[in-house]
PDB file of C-alpha atoms in Angstrom:
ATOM      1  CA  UNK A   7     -28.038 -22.401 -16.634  1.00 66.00           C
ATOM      2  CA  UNK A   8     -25.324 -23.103 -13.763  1.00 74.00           C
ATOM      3  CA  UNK A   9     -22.513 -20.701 -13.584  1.00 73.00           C
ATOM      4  CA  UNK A  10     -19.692 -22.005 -11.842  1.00 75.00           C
ATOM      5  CA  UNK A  11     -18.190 -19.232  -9.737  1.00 77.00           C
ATOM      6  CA  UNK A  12     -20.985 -16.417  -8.972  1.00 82.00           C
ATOM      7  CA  UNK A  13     -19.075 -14.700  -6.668  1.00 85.00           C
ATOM      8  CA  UNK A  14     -16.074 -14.026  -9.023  1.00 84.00           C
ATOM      9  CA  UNK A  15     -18.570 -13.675 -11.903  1.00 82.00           C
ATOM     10  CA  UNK A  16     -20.032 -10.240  -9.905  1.00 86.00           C
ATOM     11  CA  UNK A  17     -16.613  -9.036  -8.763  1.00 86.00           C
ATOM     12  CA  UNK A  18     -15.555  -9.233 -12.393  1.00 87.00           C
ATOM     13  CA  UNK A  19     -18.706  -7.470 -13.984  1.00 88.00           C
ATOM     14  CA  UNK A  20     -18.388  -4.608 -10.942  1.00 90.00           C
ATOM     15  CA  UNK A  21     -14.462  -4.133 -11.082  1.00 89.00           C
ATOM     16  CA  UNK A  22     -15.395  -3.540 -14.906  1.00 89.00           C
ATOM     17  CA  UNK A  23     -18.330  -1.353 -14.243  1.00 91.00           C
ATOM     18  CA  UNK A  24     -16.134   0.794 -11.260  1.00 90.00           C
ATOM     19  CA  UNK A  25     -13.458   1.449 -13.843  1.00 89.00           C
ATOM     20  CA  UNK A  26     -15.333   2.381 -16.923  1.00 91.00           C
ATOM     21  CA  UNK A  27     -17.412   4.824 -14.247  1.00 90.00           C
ATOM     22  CA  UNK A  28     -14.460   6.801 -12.871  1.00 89.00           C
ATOM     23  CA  UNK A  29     -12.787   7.024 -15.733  1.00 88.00           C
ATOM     24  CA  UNK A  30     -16.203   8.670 -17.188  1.00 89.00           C
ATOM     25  CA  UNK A  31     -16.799  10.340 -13.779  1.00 85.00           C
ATOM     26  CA  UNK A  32     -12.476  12.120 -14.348  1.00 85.00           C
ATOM     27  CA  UNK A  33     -13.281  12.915 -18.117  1.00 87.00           C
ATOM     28  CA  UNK A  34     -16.656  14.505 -17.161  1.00 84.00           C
ATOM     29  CA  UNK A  35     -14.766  16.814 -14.428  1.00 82.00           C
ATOM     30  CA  UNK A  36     -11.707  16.905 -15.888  1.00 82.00           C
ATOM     31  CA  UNK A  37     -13.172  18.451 -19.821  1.00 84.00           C
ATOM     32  CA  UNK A  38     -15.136  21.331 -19.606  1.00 81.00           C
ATOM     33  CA  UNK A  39     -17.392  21.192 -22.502  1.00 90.00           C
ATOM     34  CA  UNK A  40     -19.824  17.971 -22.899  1.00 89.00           C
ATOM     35  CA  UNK A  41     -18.612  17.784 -26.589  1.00 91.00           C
ATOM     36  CA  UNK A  42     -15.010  17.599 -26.007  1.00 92.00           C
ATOM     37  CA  UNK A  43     -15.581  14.916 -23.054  1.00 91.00           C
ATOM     38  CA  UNK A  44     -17.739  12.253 -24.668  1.00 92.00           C
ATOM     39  CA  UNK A  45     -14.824  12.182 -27.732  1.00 94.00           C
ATOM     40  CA  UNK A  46     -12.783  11.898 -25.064  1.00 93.00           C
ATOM     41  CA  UNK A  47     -14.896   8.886 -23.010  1.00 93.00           C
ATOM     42  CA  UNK A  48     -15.001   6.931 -26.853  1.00 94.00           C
ATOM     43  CA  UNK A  49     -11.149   6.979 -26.809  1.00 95.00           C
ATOM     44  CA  UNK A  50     -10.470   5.852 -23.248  1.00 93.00           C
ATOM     45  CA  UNK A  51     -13.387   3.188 -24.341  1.00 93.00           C
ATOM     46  CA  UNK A  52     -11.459   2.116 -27.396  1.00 95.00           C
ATOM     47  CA  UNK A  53      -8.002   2.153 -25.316  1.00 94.00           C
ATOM     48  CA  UNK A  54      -9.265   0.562 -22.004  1.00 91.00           C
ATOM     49  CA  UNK A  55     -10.809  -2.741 -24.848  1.00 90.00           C
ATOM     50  CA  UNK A  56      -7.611  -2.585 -26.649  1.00 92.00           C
ATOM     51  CA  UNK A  57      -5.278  -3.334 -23.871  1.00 91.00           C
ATOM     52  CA  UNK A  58      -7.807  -5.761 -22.475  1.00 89.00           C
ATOM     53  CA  UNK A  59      -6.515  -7.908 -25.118  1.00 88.00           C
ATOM     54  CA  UNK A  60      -2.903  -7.865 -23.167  1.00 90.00           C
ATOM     55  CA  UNK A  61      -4.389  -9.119 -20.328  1.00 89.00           C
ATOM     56  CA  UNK A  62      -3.541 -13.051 -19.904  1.00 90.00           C
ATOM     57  CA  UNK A  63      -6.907 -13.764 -20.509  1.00 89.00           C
ATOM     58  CA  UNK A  64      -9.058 -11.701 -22.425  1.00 86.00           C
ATOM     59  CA  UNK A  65     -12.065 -10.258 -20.348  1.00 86.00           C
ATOM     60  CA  UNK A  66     -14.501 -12.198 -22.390  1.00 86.00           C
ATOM     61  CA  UNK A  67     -12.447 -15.597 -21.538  1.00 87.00           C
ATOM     62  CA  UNK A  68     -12.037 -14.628 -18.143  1.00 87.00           C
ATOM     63  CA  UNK A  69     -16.357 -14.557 -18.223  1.00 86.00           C
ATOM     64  CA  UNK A  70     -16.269 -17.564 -19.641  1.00 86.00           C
ATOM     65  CA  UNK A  71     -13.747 -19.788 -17.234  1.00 87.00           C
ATOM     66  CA  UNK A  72     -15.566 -17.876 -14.539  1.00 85.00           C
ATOM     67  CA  UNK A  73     -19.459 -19.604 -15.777  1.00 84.00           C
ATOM     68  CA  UNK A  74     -17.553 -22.596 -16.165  1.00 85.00           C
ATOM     69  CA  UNK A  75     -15.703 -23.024 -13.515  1.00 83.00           C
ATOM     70  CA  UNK A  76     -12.408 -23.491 -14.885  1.00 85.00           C
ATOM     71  CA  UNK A  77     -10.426 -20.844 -13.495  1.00 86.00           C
ATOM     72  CA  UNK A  78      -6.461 -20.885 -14.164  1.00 91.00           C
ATOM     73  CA  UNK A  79      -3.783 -19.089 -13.362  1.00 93.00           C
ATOM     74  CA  UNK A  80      -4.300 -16.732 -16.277  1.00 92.00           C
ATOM     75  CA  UNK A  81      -7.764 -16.218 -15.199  1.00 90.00           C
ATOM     76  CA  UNK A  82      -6.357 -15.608 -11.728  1.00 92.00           C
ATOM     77  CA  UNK A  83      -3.499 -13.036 -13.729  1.00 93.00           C
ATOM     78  CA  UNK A  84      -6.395 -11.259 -15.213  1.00 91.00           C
ATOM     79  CA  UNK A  85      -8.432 -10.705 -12.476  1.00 90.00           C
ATOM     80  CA  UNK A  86      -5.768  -9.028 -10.398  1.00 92.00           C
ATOM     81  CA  UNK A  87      -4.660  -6.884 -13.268  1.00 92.00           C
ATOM     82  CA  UNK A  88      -8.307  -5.584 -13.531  1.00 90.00           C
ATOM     83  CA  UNK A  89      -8.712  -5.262  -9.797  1.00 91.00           C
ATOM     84  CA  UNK A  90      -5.318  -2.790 -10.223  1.00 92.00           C
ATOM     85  CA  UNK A  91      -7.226  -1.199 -13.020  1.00 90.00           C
ATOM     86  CA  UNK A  92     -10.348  -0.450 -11.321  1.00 90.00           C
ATOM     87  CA  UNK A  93      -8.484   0.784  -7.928  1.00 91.00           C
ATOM     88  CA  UNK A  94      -6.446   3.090 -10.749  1.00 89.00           C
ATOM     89  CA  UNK A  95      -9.273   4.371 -11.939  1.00 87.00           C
ATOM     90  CA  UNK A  96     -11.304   4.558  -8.966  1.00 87.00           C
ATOM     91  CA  UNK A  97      -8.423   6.837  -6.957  1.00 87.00           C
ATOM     92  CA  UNK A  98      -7.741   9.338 -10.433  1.00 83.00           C
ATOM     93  CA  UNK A  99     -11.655   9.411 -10.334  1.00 79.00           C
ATOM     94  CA  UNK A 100     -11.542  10.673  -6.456  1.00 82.00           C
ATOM     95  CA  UNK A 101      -8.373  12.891  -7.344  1.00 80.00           C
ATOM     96  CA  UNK A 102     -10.280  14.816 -10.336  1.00 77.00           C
ATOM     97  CA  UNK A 103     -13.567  14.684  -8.179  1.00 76.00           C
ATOM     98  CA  UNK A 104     -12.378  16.300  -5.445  1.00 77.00           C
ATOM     99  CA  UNK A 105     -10.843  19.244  -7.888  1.00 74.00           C
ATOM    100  CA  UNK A 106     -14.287  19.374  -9.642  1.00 71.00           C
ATOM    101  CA  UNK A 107     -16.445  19.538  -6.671  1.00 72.00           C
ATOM    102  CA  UNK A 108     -13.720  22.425  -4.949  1.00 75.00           C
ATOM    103  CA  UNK A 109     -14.449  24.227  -8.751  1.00 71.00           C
ATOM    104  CA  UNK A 110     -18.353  24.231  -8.242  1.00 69.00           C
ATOM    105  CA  UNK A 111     -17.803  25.789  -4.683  1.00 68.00           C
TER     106      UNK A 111
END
């Protein structure tokens, strides 16, 4: 199967994959007990997919103009509101991992 843009394609699955991660990686530093931080992960889960749906184009559409080809300038919207998501995530990951790793000392 051809996929039209494979460079985009990756960027999109890793900006996804580096913001779910730090936020996982700032719950699981930032909650003491393993309980209280995997509720925690399922509701920043739930949140992060519901306000997906705000995004110009949903991150299953954005997939799909990506394989396609077709990117617009609501694909081009989305993708620069996830890469502000990710970079979000990734410095409040870095901020609460830095605190959690000056704990364990």
């Amino acid at each position: 199967i051809p996929v039209g843009d494979v460079g985009l394609f990756l960027a999109v699955a890793t900006l996804a994959a580096i913001l779910m991660a730090t936020l996982a990686a700032a719950i699981g530093l930032g909650v003491p007990r393993p309980s209280q931080a995997q509720a925690a992960y399922a509701l920043v889960a739930i949140l992060v997919v519901a306000l997906s749906l705000l995004l110009p184009r949903d991150p299953m559409g954005l997939v799909a103009r990506l394989a396609t080809g077709s990117v617009d300038a609501a694909s081009w919207g989305s993708l620069a509101w996830l890469l502000a998501a990710a970079a979000g995530a990734a410095l409040l990951g870095l901020r609460f991992a830095r605190r959690g790793l000056a704990r364990l000392s």
